[in-house]
Every structure is written in structure tokens, then in C-alpha cells.
mmCIF file of C-alpha atoms in Angstrom:
data_model
loop_
_atom_site.group_PDB
_atom_site.id
_atom_site.type_symbol
_atom_site.label_atom_id
_atom_site.label_comp_id
_atom_site.label_asym_id
_atom_site.label_seq_id
_atom_site.Cartn_x
_atom_site.Cartn_y
_atom_site.Cartn_z
ATOM 1 C CA MET T 1165 0.000 0.000 0.000
ATOM 2 C CA LYS T 1166 1.104 3.542 -0.652
ATOM 3 C CA ASN T 1167 2.479 5.473 2.318
ATOM 4 C CA ILE T 1168 1.421 9.080 2.799
ATOM 5 C CA VAL T 1169 3.697 11.110 5.082
ATOM 6 C CA LEU T 1170 1.890 13.625 7.272
ATOM 7 C CA SER T 1171 3.398 16.263 9.536
ATOM 8 C CA ILE T 1172 2.028 17.087 12.982
ATOM 9 C CA ILE T 1173 0.387 20.496 12.885
ATOM 10 C CA THR T 1174 -0.594 22.631 15.867
ATOM 11 C CA LEU T 1175 -3.720 24.579 15.135
ATOM 12 C CA THR T 1176 -5.009 27.854 16.504
ATOM 13 C CA LEU T 1177 -8.576 29.084 16.608
ATOM 14 C CA THR T 1178 -9.238 31.713 13.988
ATOM 15 C CA SER T 1179 -12.495 33.593 13.605
ATOM 16 C CA VAL T 1180 -13.107 34.216 9.942
ATOM 17 C CA SER T 1181 -15.926 34.701 7.527
ATOM 18 C CA CYS T 1182 -16.045 33.615 3.923
ATOM 19 C CA SER T 1183 -18.486 33.224 1.100
ATOM 20 C CA LEU T 1184 -19.777 29.967 2.564
ATOM 21 C CA PHE T 1185 -20.307 31.086 6.156
ATOM 22 C CA HIS T 1186 -21.811 34.251 7.585
ATOM 23 C CA PHE T 1187 -22.553 35.677 10.995
ATOM 24 C CA LEU T 1188 -25.788 34.032 12.009
ATOM 25 C CA PRO T 1189 -28.745 35.419 13.977
ATOM 26 C CA PRO T 1190 -29.579 34.310 17.531
ATOM 27 C CA ALA T 1191 -32.078 31.462 17.816
ATOM 28 C CA LEU T 1192 -34.525 33.508 19.874
ATOM 29 C CA ASN T 1193 -37.654 31.685 18.784
ATOM 30 C CA ASN T 1194 -36.078 28.385 17.832
ATOM 31 C CA SER T 1195 -36.323 26.665 21.226
ATOM 32 C CA TYR T 1196 -39.097 24.152 21.743
ATOM 33 C CA TRP T 1197 -40.449 21.975 24.532
ATOM 34 C CA ASP T 1198 -39.794 24.220 27.545
ATOM 35 C CA ASN T 1199 -36.478 25.484 26.175
ATOM 36 C CA GLN T 1200 -34.932 22.028 26.342
ATOM 37 C CA PHE T 1201 -33.897 22.053 22.699
ATOM 38 C CA SER T 1202 -32.566 24.836 20.510
ATOM 39 C CA ARG T 1203 -31.603 25.102 16.869
ATOM 40 C CA PHE T 1204 -28.794 27.011 15.211
ATOM 41 C CA LEU T 1205 -28.085 27.815 11.578
ATOM 42 C CA VAL T 1206 -24.472 26.671 11.223
ATOM 43 C CA LEU T 1207 -23.918 26.215 7.468
ATOM 44 C CA GLU T 1208 -25.146 27.632 4.187
ATOM 45 C CA ASN T 1209 -24.647 26.680 0.534
ATOM 46 C CA ILE T 1210 -24.208 22.942 1.100
ATOM 47 C CA THR T 1211 -24.827 21.075 -2.153
ATOM 48 C CA SER T 1212 -24.660 17.401 -1.093
ATOM 49 C CA PRO T 1213 -24.724 15.297 2.100
ATOM 50 C CA ASP T 1214 -21.252 13.862 1.476
ATOM 51 C CA GLN T 1215 -19.823 17.372 1.732
ATOM 52 C CA PHE T 1216 -20.078 17.690 5.535
ATOM 53 C CA ASP T 1217 -20.533 15.993 8.894
ATOM 54 C CA ILE T 1218 -21.018 17.223 12.469
ATOM 55 C CA GLY T 1219 -19.775 16.242 15.920
ATOM 56 C CA MET T 1220 -19.392 17.473 19.497
ATOM 57 C CA ASP T 1221 -16.036 17.921 21.213
ATOM 58 C CA TRP T 1222 -15.128 17.396 24.877
ATOM 59 C CA ASN T 1223 -16.568 20.776 25.967
ATOM 60 C CA ASP T 1224 -19.813 20.353 23.988
ATOM 61 C CA SER T 1225 -18.802 22.660 21.152
ATOM 62 C CA ILE T 1226 -20.511 21.977 17.815
ATOM 63 C CA SER T 1227 -17.864 21.025 15.250
ATOM 64 C CA ILE T 1228 -18.348 20.756 11.506
ATOM 65 C CA ALA T 1229 -16.172 19.152 8.826
ATOM 66 C CA VAL T 1230 -16.770 20.517 5.319
ATOM 67 C CA THR T 1231 -15.134 19.831 1.970
ATOM 68 C CA THR T 1232 -15.342 22.674 -0.539
ATOM 69 C CA ASN T 1233 -13.503 22.605 -3.868
ATOM 70 C CA GLY T 1234 -11.336 19.790 -2.535
ATOM 71 C CA THR T 1235 -10.295 21.543 0.694
ATOM 72 C CA LEU T 1236 -11.163 20.084 4.101
ATOM 73 C CA SER T 1237 -12.271 22.865 6.468
ATOM 74 C CA LEU T 1238 -12.880 22.267 10.163
ATOM 75 C CA TYR T 1239 -15.212 24.714 11.905
ATOM 76 C CA ALA T 1240 -16.585 25.331 15.378
ATOM 77 C CA TYR T 1241 -19.908 27.027 16.024
ATOM 78 C CA ASP T 1242 -19.987 29.682 18.756
ATOM 79 C CA ILE T 1243 -23.443 29.270 20.317
ATOM 80 C CA PHE T 1244 -23.064 32.372 22.484
ATOM 81 C CA ASN T 1245 -22.188 34.751 19.654
ATOM 82 C CA TYR T 1246 -24.019 32.860 16.878
ATOM 83 C CA TYR T 1247 -21.349 32.463 14.242
ATOM 84 C CA THR T 1248 -19.278 29.687 12.679
ATOM 85 C CA ALA T 1249 -15.500 30.054 13.100
ATOM 86 C CA LEU T 1250 -12.832 28.389 10.999
ATOM 87 C CA MET T 1251 -10.432 26.197 12.984
ATOM 88 C CA GLN T 1252 -8.221 24.929 10.170
ATOM 89 C CA ASP T 1253 -8.041 24.378 6.420
ATOM 90 C CA TYR T 1254 -6.314 21.344 4.924
ATOM 91 C CA PRO T 1255 -5.663 21.795 1.181
ATOM 92 C CA GLY T 1256 -7.064 18.919 -0.844
ATOM 93 C CA PRO T 1257 -7.990 16.937 -2.532
ATOM 94 C CA ALA T 1258 -10.412 15.893 0.202
ATOM 95 C CA SER T 1259 -13.926 14.464 0.086
ATOM 96 C CA SER T 1260 -16.578 12.558 2.044
ATOM 97 C CA PRO T 1261 -15.727 13.470 5.668
ATOM 98 C CA VAL T 1262 -17.033 11.173 8.409
ATOM 99 C CA MET T 1263 -16.967 12.690 11.911
ATOM 100 C CA HIS T 1264 -17.559 10.844 15.192
ATOM 101 C CA THR T 1265 -17.516 11.778 18.878
ATOM 102 C CA ASP T 1266 -15.772 9.593 21.460
ATOM 103 C CA LYS T 1267 -15.539 10.802 25.053
ATOM 104 C CA ASP T 1268 -12.086 9.272 25.637
ATOM 105 C CA PHE T 1269 -10.524 9.482 22.175
ATOM 106 C CA GLY T 1270 -11.921 12.892 21.304
ATOM 107 C CA LEU T 1271 -13.453 14.131 18.083
ATOM 108 C CA GLY T 1272 -12.219 12.605 14.841
ATOM 109 C CA VAL T 1273 -12.768 12.979 11.108
ATOM 110 C CA PHE T 1274 -11.881 10.355 8.486
ATOM 111 C CA TYR T 1275 -11.973 11.350 4.812
ATOM 112 C CA VAL T 1276 -10.741 10.426 1.361
ATOM 113 C CA GLY T 1277 -7.617 12.433 0.623
ATOM 114 C CA ASN T 1278 -4.824 12.653 -1.900
ATOM 115 C CA ALA T 1279 -4.286 9.816 -4.389
ATOM 116 C CA ASP T 1280 -7.281 7.848 -3.059
ATOM 117 C CA ALA T 1281 -5.697 7.609 0.391
ATOM 118 C CA GLY T 1282 -7.838 7.716 3.517
ATOM 119 C CA GLU T 1283 -6.595 10.302 6.001
ATOM 120 C CA MET T 1284 -7.606 11.119 9.556
ATOM 121 C CA LYS T 1285 -7.503 14.173 11.827
ATOM 122 C CA TYR T 1286 -8.543 14.231 15.457
ATOM 123 C CA LYS T 1287 -9.134 16.696 18.269
ATOM 124 C CA PRO T 1288 -8.217 15.284 21.692
ATOM 125 C CA GLY T 1289 -8.413 18.739 23.302
ATOM 126 C CA ASN T 1290 -8.645 22.274 21.958
ATOM 127 C CA TYR T 1291 -6.828 21.758 18.656
ATOM 128 C CA TRP T 1292 -7.070 19.602 15.559
ATOM 129 C CA THR T 1293 -4.005 17.591 14.575
ATOM 130 C CA ASN T 1294 -2.986 14.689 12.347
ATOM 131 C CA PHE T 1295 -3.798 11.328 13.878
ATOM 132 C CA SER T 1296 -0.500 9.705 12.899
ATOM 133 C CA THR T 1297 2.822 10.630 11.360
ATOM 134 C CA GLN T 1298 2.286 8.272 8.449
ATOM 135 C CA THR T 1299 -0.684 6.505 6.908
ATOM 136 C CA GLU T 1300 -0.941 3.310 4.899
ATOM 137 C CA VAL T 1301 -4.606 3.676 4.031
ATOM 138 C CA ALA T 1302 -4.384 3.506 0.249
ATOM 139 C CA ASP T 1303 -6.908 2.411 -2.394
ATOM 140 C CA CYS T 1304 -9.648 4.127 -0.375
ATOM 141 C CA LEU T 1305 -13.101 4.731 -1.833
ATOM 142 C CA PHE T 1306 -16.287 6.017 -0.192
ATOM 143 C CA PRO T 1307 -18.232 4.656 1.678
ATOM 144 C CA ILE T 1308 -15.919 4.880 4.677
ATOM 145 C CA ASP T 1309 -16.331 4.724 8.454
ATOM 146 C CA TYR T 1310 -14.352 4.257 11.658
ATOM 147 C CA CYS T 1311 -14.805 3.277 15.295
ATOM 148 C CA VAL T 1312 -12.720 3.480 18.479
ATOM 149 C CA SER T 1313 -12.233 0.563 20.865
ATOM 150 C CA PRO T 1314 -12.433 0.991 24.661
ATOM 151 C CA ASP T 1315 -8.622 0.756 24.857
ATOM 152 C CA GLY T 1316 -8.108 3.464 22.226
ATOM 153 C CA LYS T 1317 -7.490 1.493 19.043
ATOM 154 C CA VAL T 1318 -8.918 3.094 15.900
ATOM 155 C CA PHE T 1319 -10.409 0.833 13.220
ATOM 156 C CA LEU T 1320 -11.061 2.150 9.713
ATOM 157 C CA VAL T 1321 -13.295 0.437 7.181
ATOM 158 C CA PHE T 1322 -13.551 1.447 3.528
ATOM 159 C CA SER T 1323 -14.360 0.072 0.115
ATOM 160 C CA LEU T 1324 -11.609 -0.237 -2.464
ATOM 161 C CA VAL T 1325 -10.992 1.855 -5.553
ATOM 162 C CA SER T 1326 -9.602 -1.240 -7.244
ATOM 163 C CA SER T 1327 -12.740 -3.275 -6.444
ATOM 164 C CA ASN T 1328 -15.915 -1.607 -5.174
ATOM 165 C CA THR T 1329 -17.353 -4.991 -4.172
ATOM 166 C CA GLU T 1330 -14.620 -5.377 -1.524
ATOM 167 C CA PHE T 1331 -13.962 -3.695 1.815
ATOM 168 C CA ILE T 1332 -10.938 -3.711 4.090
ATOM 169 C CA ILE T 1333 -10.328 -2.976 7.785
ATOM 170 C CA GLU T 1334 -7.206 -1.200 9.005
ATOM 171 C CA TYR T 1335 -6.238 -0.218 12.548
ATOM 172 C CA SER T 1336 -3.889 1.924 14.605
ATOM 173 C CA ASP T 1337 -2.911 1.345 18.228
ATOM 174 C CA ASP T 1338 -2.586 4.979 19.246
ATOM 175 C CA PRO T 1339 -2.213 8.583 18.001
ATOM 176 C CA GLY T 1340 1.228 9.549 16.798
ATOM 177 C CA SER T 1341 2.014 5.982 15.778
ATOM 178 C CA ALA T 1342 3.625 4.997 12.507
ATOM 179 C CA GLY T 1343 0.244 4.720 10.863
ATOM 180 C CA PHE T 1344 -2.570 2.315 10.112
ATOM 181 C CA PHE T 1345 -2.000 -1.378 9.499
ATOM 182 C CA ASN T 1346 -3.987 -4.116 7.854
ATOM 183 C CA PHE T 1347 -6.327 -5.925 10.249
ATOM 184 C CA LEU T 1348 -8.201 -8.098 7.793
ATOM 185 C CA PRO T 1349 -7.610 -9.044 4.143
ATOM 186 C CA PRO T 1350 -10.119 -7.598 1.650
ATOM 187 C CA VAL T 1351 -13.601 -9.082 2.018
ATOM 188 C CA ASP T 1352 -15.538 -9.555 -1.222
ATOM 189 C CA THR T 1353 -19.267 -8.833 -0.784
ATOM 190 C CA MET T 1354 -20.012 -9.887 -4.397
ATOM 191 C CA SER T 1355 -21.872 -6.636 -5.177
ATOM 192 C CA ASP T 1356 -21.062 -2.927 -5.408
ATOM 193 C CA ILE T 1357 -20.983 -1.428 -1.915
ATOM 194 C CA ILE T 1358 -23.364 1.498 -1.331
ATOM 195 C CA ASP T 1359 -23.123 1.805 2.454
ATOM 196 C CA LEU T 1360 -20.468 0.601 4.889
ATOM 197 C CA THR T 1361 -20.347 1.136 8.667
ATOM 198 C CA ILE T 1362 -18.400 -0.329 11.590
ATOM 199 C CA GLY T 1363 -18.883 -0.707 15.343
ATOM 200 C CA ILE T 1364 -17.002 -2.437 18.159
ATOM 201 C CA ARG T 1365 -18.016 -4.321 21.282
ATOM 202 C CA LYS T 1366 -16.294 -3.900 24.654
ATOM 203 C CA ASP T 1367 -14.429 -7.188 24.154
ATOM 204 C CA GLY T 1368 -12.970 -6.014 20.837
ATOM 205 C CA VAL T 1369 -15.308 -7.891 18.473
ATOM 206 C CA LEU T 1370 -16.011 -5.788 15.378
ATOM 207 C CA PHE T 1371 -19.346 -5.512 13.582
ATOM 208 C CA VAL T 1372 -19.594 -4.327 9.950
ATOM 209 C CA GLY T 1373 -22.734 -3.465 7.995
ATOM 210 C CA VAL T 1374 -22.714 -3.535 4.181
ATOM 211 C CA ALA T 1375 -25.584 -2.431 1.940
ATOM 212 C CA ASN T 1376 -25.982 -2.692 -1.811
ATOM 213 C CA ASN T 1377 -28.909 -2.322 -4.208
ATOM 214 C CA ASP T 1378 -30.381 -5.755 -3.489
ATOM 215 C CA TYR T 1379 -29.586 -6.870 0.070
ATOM 216 C CA ILE T 1380 -27.630 -6.194 3.264
ATOM 217 C CA VAL T 1381 -24.877 -8.283 4.845
ATOM 218 C CA VAL T 1382 -23.628 -7.919 8.411
ATOM 219 C CA TYR T 1383 -20.242 -9.283 9.458
ATOM 220 C CA THR T 1384 -18.543 -9.908 12.782
ATOM 221 C CA VAL T 1385 -14.787 -10.106 13.151
ATOM 222 C CA ASP T 1386 -13.458 -11.372 16.489
ATOM 223 C CA THR T 1387 -10.039 -10.711 18.010
ATOM 224 C CA ASN T 1388 -8.745 -13.858 16.291
ATOM 225 C CA LYS T 1389 -9.898 -12.343 12.986
ATOM 226 C CA GLN T 1390 -12.540 -15.009 12.445
ATOM 227 C CA LEU T 1391 -15.211 -13.714 10.062
ATOM 228 C CA MET T 1392 -18.935 -14.526 10.268
ATOM 229 C CA ASN T 1393 -21.809 -13.030 8.276
ATOM 230 C CA PHE T 1394 -25.601 -12.824 8.085
ATOM 231 C CA GLN T 1395 -27.607 -11.741 5.028
ATOM 232 C CA ILE T 1396 -30.818 -9.661 5.102
ATOM 233 C CA LEU T 1397 -32.694 -9.975 1.818
ATOM 234 C CA ASP T 1398 -35.317 -7.340 2.705
ATOM 235 C CA GLY T 1399 -32.753 -4.530 3.079
ATOM 236 C CA LYS T 1400 -30.892 -2.217 0.728
ATOM 237 C CA HIS T 1401 -29.044 1.122 0.433
ATOM 238 C CA ALA T 1402 -28.377 1.897 4.143
ATOM 239 C CA ALA T 1403 -26.876 -0.331 6.871
ATOM 240 C CA LYS T 1404 -25.890 1.400 10.132
ATOM 241 C CA VAL T 1405 -24.315 -0.715 12.881
ATOM 242 C CA THR T 1406 -23.416 -0.262 16.518
ATOM 243 C CA ALA T 1407 -22.595 -2.339 19.575
ATOM 244 C CA ALA T 1408 -24.599 -1.486 22.690
ATOM 245 C CA GLU T 1409 -23.853 -1.693 26.410
ATOM 246 C CA ASP T 1410 -25.667 -5.026 26.642
ATOM 247 C CA GLY T 1411 -22.880 -6.659 24.610
ATOM 248 C CA LYS T 1412 -25.098 -7.211 21.583
ATOM 249 C CA PHE T 1413 -24.865 -5.834 18.049
ATOM 250 C CA TYR T 1414 -27.553 -3.673 16.455
ATOM 251 C CA LEU T 1415 -28.209 -2.924 12.796
ATOM 252 C CA VAL T 1416 -30.513 -0.145 11.572
ATOM 253 C CA TYR T 1417 -31.375 -0.503 7.906
ATOM 254 C CA LEU T 1418 -33.630 0.599 5.075
ATOM 255 C CA THR T 1419 -36.075 -2.007 3.786
ATOM 256 C CA LYS T 1420 -37.073 -2.469 0.162
ATOM 257 C CA ASN T 1421 -40.379 -0.752 1.015
ATOM 258 C CA TYR T 1422 -38.400 2.260 2.335
ATOM 259 C CA ASP T 1423 -39.295 1.564 5.962
ATOM 260 C CA VAL T 1424 -36.760 1.596 8.809
ATOM 261 C CA LYS T 1425 -36.024 -1.550 10.813
ATOM 262 C CA MET T 1426 -33.608 -2.368 13.618
ATOM 263 C CA ALA T 1427 -32.250 -5.876 14.204
ATOM 264 C CA ARG T 1428 -30.331 -7.291 17.161
ATOM 265 C CA PHE T 1429 -27.555 -9.846 16.657
ATOM 266 C CA GLU T 1430 -25.664 -12.158 18.971
ATOM 267 C CA ILE T 1431 -22.927 -14.734 18.538
ATOM 268 C CA ILE T 1432 -24.417 -18.029 19.701
ATOM 269 C CA GLY T 1433 -22.637 -21.362 19.346
ATOM 270 C CA GLY T 1434 -20.046 -19.844 17.052
ATOM 271 C CA ASN T 1435 -22.690 -18.433 14.697
ATOM 272 C CA LEU T 1436 -23.967 -14.912 14.080
ATOM 273 C CA VAL T 1437 -27.694 -15.021 14.865
ATOM 274 C CA GLN T 1438 -30.444 -12.406 14.571
ATOM 275 C CA THR T 1439 -32.329 -12.578 17.876
ATOM 276 C CA TYR T 1440 -34.841 -9.738 17.581
ATOM 277 C CA GLU T 1441 -36.227 -7.173 15.148
ATOM 278 C CA TRP T 1442 -38.071 -3.862 15.526
ATOM 279 C CA MET T 1443 -40.080 -1.864 12.999
ATOM 280 C CA VAL T 1444 -38.774 1.643 13.738
ATOM 281 C CA TYR T 1445 -40.863 3.453 11.141
ATOM 282 C CA GLU T 1446 -43.390 2.224 8.598
ATOM 283 C CA GLY T 1447 -44.560 4.871 6.192
ATOM 284 C CA GLY T 1448 -41.764 5.786 3.840
ATOM 285 C CA VAL T 1449 -38.334 7.366 4.214
ATOM 286 C CA LEU T 1450 -37.022 10.067 1.891
ATOM 287 C CA VAL T 1451 -34.229 8.603 -0.239
ATOM 288 C CA ASP T 1452 -32.187 10.660 -2.680
ATOM 289 C CA PRO T 1453 -31.235 8.270 -5.515
ATOM 290 C CA SER T 1454 -27.832 9.955 -5.795
ATOM 291 C CA TYR T 1455 -27.089 9.504 -2.059
ATOM 292 C CA PRO T 1456 -29.133 6.531 -0.799
ATOM 293 C CA SER T 1457 -26.735 5.674 2.040
ATOM 294 C CA TYR T 1458 -27.522 9.060 3.634
ATOM 295 C CA SER T 1459 -31.218 8.209 4.049
ATOM 296 C CA ILE T 1460 -30.620 7.065 7.649
ATOM 297 C CA ASP T 1461 -28.107 8.015 10.311
ATOM 298 C CA THR T 1462 -27.426 6.495 13.721
ATOM 299 C CA VAL T 1463 -25.186 7.295 16.663
ATOM 300 C CA TYR T 1464 -24.483 5.528 19.959
ATOM 301 C CA ASP T 1465 -22.960 6.804 23.212
ATOM 302 C CA PRO T 1466 -21.453 3.860 25.146
ATOM 303 C CA VAL T 1467 -21.204 5.889 28.365
ATOM 304 C CA SER T 1468 -24.876 6.839 28.722
ATOM 305 C CA GLY T 1469 -26.148 3.837 26.750
ATOM 306 C CA ASN T 1470 -28.231 6.124 24.532
ATOM 307 C CA GLY T 1471 -28.530 5.351 20.835
ATOM 308 C CA TYR T 1472 -30.325 7.501 18.270
ATOM 309 C CA ILE T 1473 -31.816 6.879 14.820
ATOM 310 C CA GLY T 1474 -32.593 9.753 12.463
ATOM 311 C CA PHE T 1475 -34.140 10.053 8.999
ATOM 312 C CA ILE T 1476 -36.454 12.245 6.905
ATOM 313 C CA GLU T 1477 -39.980 10.914 6.360
ATOM 314 C CA SER T 1478 -41.167 11.112 2.757
ATOM 315 C CA GLN T 1479 -44.646 12.678 3.070
ATOM 316 C CA TYR T 1480 -43.776 16.067 4.566
ATOM 317 C CA ASN T 1481 -39.969 15.777 4.492
ATOM 318 C CA GLN T 1482 -39.971 16.113 8.268
ATOM 319 C CA PRO T 1483 -36.963 14.915 10.322
ATOM 320 C CA LEU T 1484 -37.764 12.133 12.782
ATOM 321 C CA LEU T 1485 -35.535 11.071 15.660
ATOM 322 C CA PHE T 1486 -35.801 7.922 17.789
ATOM 323 C CA ARG T 1487 -33.913 6.858 20.913
ATOM 324 C CA PHE T 1488 -33.047 3.245 21.575
ATOM 325 C CA TYR T 1489 -31.995 2.279 25.075
ATOM 326 C CA ARG T 1490 -31.737 -1.248 26.470
ATOM 327 C CA GLY T 1491 -33.906 -2.662 23.738
ATOM 328 C CA GLN T 1492 -36.602 0.015 23.991
ATOM 329 C CA LEU T 1493 -37.504 2.493 21.223
ATOM 330 C CA SER T 1494 -39.034 5.932 21.820
ATOM 331 C CA LEU T 1495 -39.687 9.020 19.697
ATOM 332 C CA VAL T 1496 -37.585 12.064 20.633
ATOM 333 C CA ASN T 1497 -39.560 15.323 20.440
ATOM 334 C CA MET T 1498 -36.514 17.301 19.416
ATOM 335 C CA ILE T 1499 -37.417 18.761 16.040
ATOM 336 C CA HIS T 1500 -40.607 20.771 15.646
ATOM 337 C CA SER T 1501 -43.362 19.139 13.598
ATOM 338 C CA GLU T 1502 -43.571 22.295 11.462
ATOM 339 C CA SER T 1503 -40.014 21.707 10.236
ATOM 340 C CA THR T 1504 -40.672 20.412 6.712
ATOM 341 C CA ASN T 1505 -38.859 20.632 3.366
ATOM 342 C CA ASN T 1506 -35.772 18.888 4.764
ATOM 343 C CA LYS T 1507 -33.467 16.551 2.876
ATOM 344 C CA PHE T 1508 -30.786 14.810 5.004
ATOM 345 C CA ILE T 1509 -29.890 14.330 8.667
ATOM 346 C CA ASN T 1510 -26.548 13.800 10.443
ATOM 347 C CA LEU T 1511 -26.405 12.762 14.103
ATOM 348 C CA SER T 1512 -24.011 13.135 17.015
ATOM 349 C CA PHE T 1513 -24.336 13.327 20.812
ATOM 350 C CA ASP T 1514 -23.143 15.682 23.547
ATOM 351 C CA MET T 1515 -21.159 14.807 26.664
ATOM 352 C CA ASP T 1516 -24.367 14.004 28.568
ATOM 353 C CA GLY T 1517 -25.519 11.537 25.928
ATOM 354 C CA ASN T 1518 -28.176 13.862 24.509
ATOM 355 C CA PRO T 1519 -28.821 13.840 20.745
ATOM 356 C CA VAL T 1520 -27.420 16.427 18.342
ATOM 357 C CA ALA T 1521 -28.904 16.575 14.838
ATOM 358 C CA GLY T 1522 -27.670 18.432 11.771
ATOM 359 C CA VAL T 1523 -30.514 18.783 9.252
ATOM 360 C CA THR T 1524 -30.251 20.118 5.697
ATOM 361 C CA PHE T 1525 -33.156 22.423 4.890
ATOM 362 C CA GLY T 1526 -34.613 23.914 1.712
ATOM 363 C CA THR T 1527 -33.581 23.277 -1.852
ATOM 364 C CA ASN T 1528 -30.086 22.844 -3.217
ATOM 365 C CA PRO T 1529 -27.933 24.627 -2.080
ATOM 366 C CA TYR T 1530 -29.058 23.781 1.441
ATOM 367 C CA ASP T 1531 -28.872 25.418 4.842
ATOM 368 C CA VAL T 1532 -27.821 23.216 7.756
ATOM 369 C CA TRP T 1533 -29.587 23.635 11.092
ATOM 370 C CA VAL T 1534 -28.211 21.931 14.188
ATOM 371 C CA TYR T 1535 -30.660 20.917 16.911
ATOM 372 C CA THR T 1536 -29.200 20.387 20.376
ATOM 373 C CA LYS T 1537 -30.103 20.409 24.054
ATOM 374 C CA TRP T 1538 -29.496 23.940 25.333
ATOM 375 C CA GLU T 1539 -29.167 23.000 29.010
ATOM 376 C CA SER T 1540 -26.091 20.910 28.185
ATOM 377 C CA TYR T 1541 -24.006 24.066 27.757
#
């Protein structure tokens, strides 16, 4: 694999404005349900869902990763002064950022960089920096994802430029290391990969969800690198996985009728077995044919045990958000029912385990509103 040498960069906070971002008005009348939730306009002129992602850092600051004309820009939103400030630009090429929050590891963003190489930045404290001095993540094609183990290992999963039916898993033991190393040889799914996500259990067992146009396959990879899989014929386009505090794996997926289901998996007798299934939403999910994997998003906080499922329903284009906790599903009244004409949703969580939702609104180019719990700040 091709090695990409990266230098460690110390970043400073810079307040700037540009053609993409403007000073934004206070959300005076945007709080609902006894002021528990507020919304903030954090981005404008977004043209596609693969252009940005959101997350929350250790002090509950809203962070945004954006790629514009090949440049990766990392922003922080100032909720007290209502503007979006540039943290750092990384000249491209860069595309398809994926941002996650981890309370121990910090905030991270994985993206496709130069010469089809996956690159990663992370923010363990106040500043963004390169994750490692060198990366071996070559032949990298979207979809991509990553997860962090309880002992701080980072696992990347991505499909291959050389074969879009295959995915690979790479890992790194710690920040500042020599780079990422192969964990598993390429796995051939036998069909072009549309969605690809990864989660990890407390004991180090990995869980991978793969979606294509005709079905979904979930894989487990244990610490001995033994691979097991389970096929779901009723699913397509979107396969979001996580491992919950109960030690079980969960998959949220889009059905062929454009409903949302959640399935629970366990390893029993050396086999991967589906042990339960929930109908999360029956009534139609909005799916953009150019970006079907963005029709659903999920996030899970292993500390609080809260998991969240978000999507846009197809009748009124209204964002819907559900919480799953210890096998129970409930609707989260976070986004006002009058919020229609939306397109995509990205999820994160704050340090208290409360949901954070970034919703694209309007017609292309879109505005991005972030909904969050005000009392967390």
C-alpha cells in the first residue's frame, strides 16, 4: 500500500468569515419543549450530504467538517455569539468526511484524501491535529467509516478503488504511531458497496454493515480475525451498525419498502444469529437516488447507553428522531413538527448523551440547522 507522510500540525482558533459562512442570527424563537432544545443555523450553501458531517467535542462545542472545492475545512460554532468560526483548512484533494464523537478518544474525522488515500484528523483537546505521522490507508473509496475501541485502538473500514465490491479494515494502536496497518484481508461482498459502517463491542469484536442495491450483509470479526456473516434480503441502500452496552450488536437498515427496521444480533454457538427485530418506522423514508446511504443516520454513546436513529420521512420531508436504550424504542420530540422541506440528517451526541442533529433544509444549495439540548451548555 502507498504510504502518505503527514506532519504534525498545531492549530489555533481563527475567527473568519467567507463566502460559505456568515454571521448568524440568535435562535430567539427556535427553542421548543420548555427550552430544552434549541436550533442554530451553522452552514449555508451545502450542495450534497457527502460534503459535511457534524460532531461534538469534549466541551460540547458543535464542530463541523466541510469539503469545498477539494479543501477540508474544520469549523466550530460559537453558540453564544451565533457564528461559525474556521479552525483549520487542509488543502485537498479531500472528500466525504465522516466525523464521530468519542468521550475518551476525542473528536475525529476520516476522509478520502490525496491519491485515493484515507486520512484522519482528530481533536483530543482544543486543537485539531494529524492522527499519525504516516498513513498506509491507500486504495480508499467512499463509503468509509471508523470506530474506536475501549482501549483506544482506531479501526477504519472502507471500500476499495480497485474493487468496489470489496472492503478492508485497518487499525492503529494509538495517536502519533507509525500509521494504520492491515487488520483483515479484503472481504468480497459480491456486489457494489453502497453503504459501509463499523462498530465495536467492549471485548474487541467488530461488527460491519454492508448495503448494496439488493440486500444487506452484516459481518462480525473477532479478536482472532474469524469472520462470520448474516444476510438480510429485505434490506438495501443503508446499513448502520453499533454495539450497545448489553454486549449485543444492532443494525438499523432501510427495507425495500423504504421503511426503517432495527435488528439485534448475537454470537451463539459460534454463529452470528439475529435474535430480535423492531419496525422503527413504517410509512416511507425520503431517499435521494444519488445519495441513498444518507437516508438514515445512527449514533451511539457507550457511556450513557443512549442510541439515536434519524431520517427524513417522505410525506412532509420532516426529520424524525428515535432513541433506543436497552432494547426500547421511543420518539424524541426534538425537532418541531412544522419543520418540513428537509433533505438529510446527520447525528451526534453531547457529553451528557443527549442527541445532536444536523438537518439540511430547503432546496439545493441547502442550509444546515443543528438541533441540540441547550441546558447541556
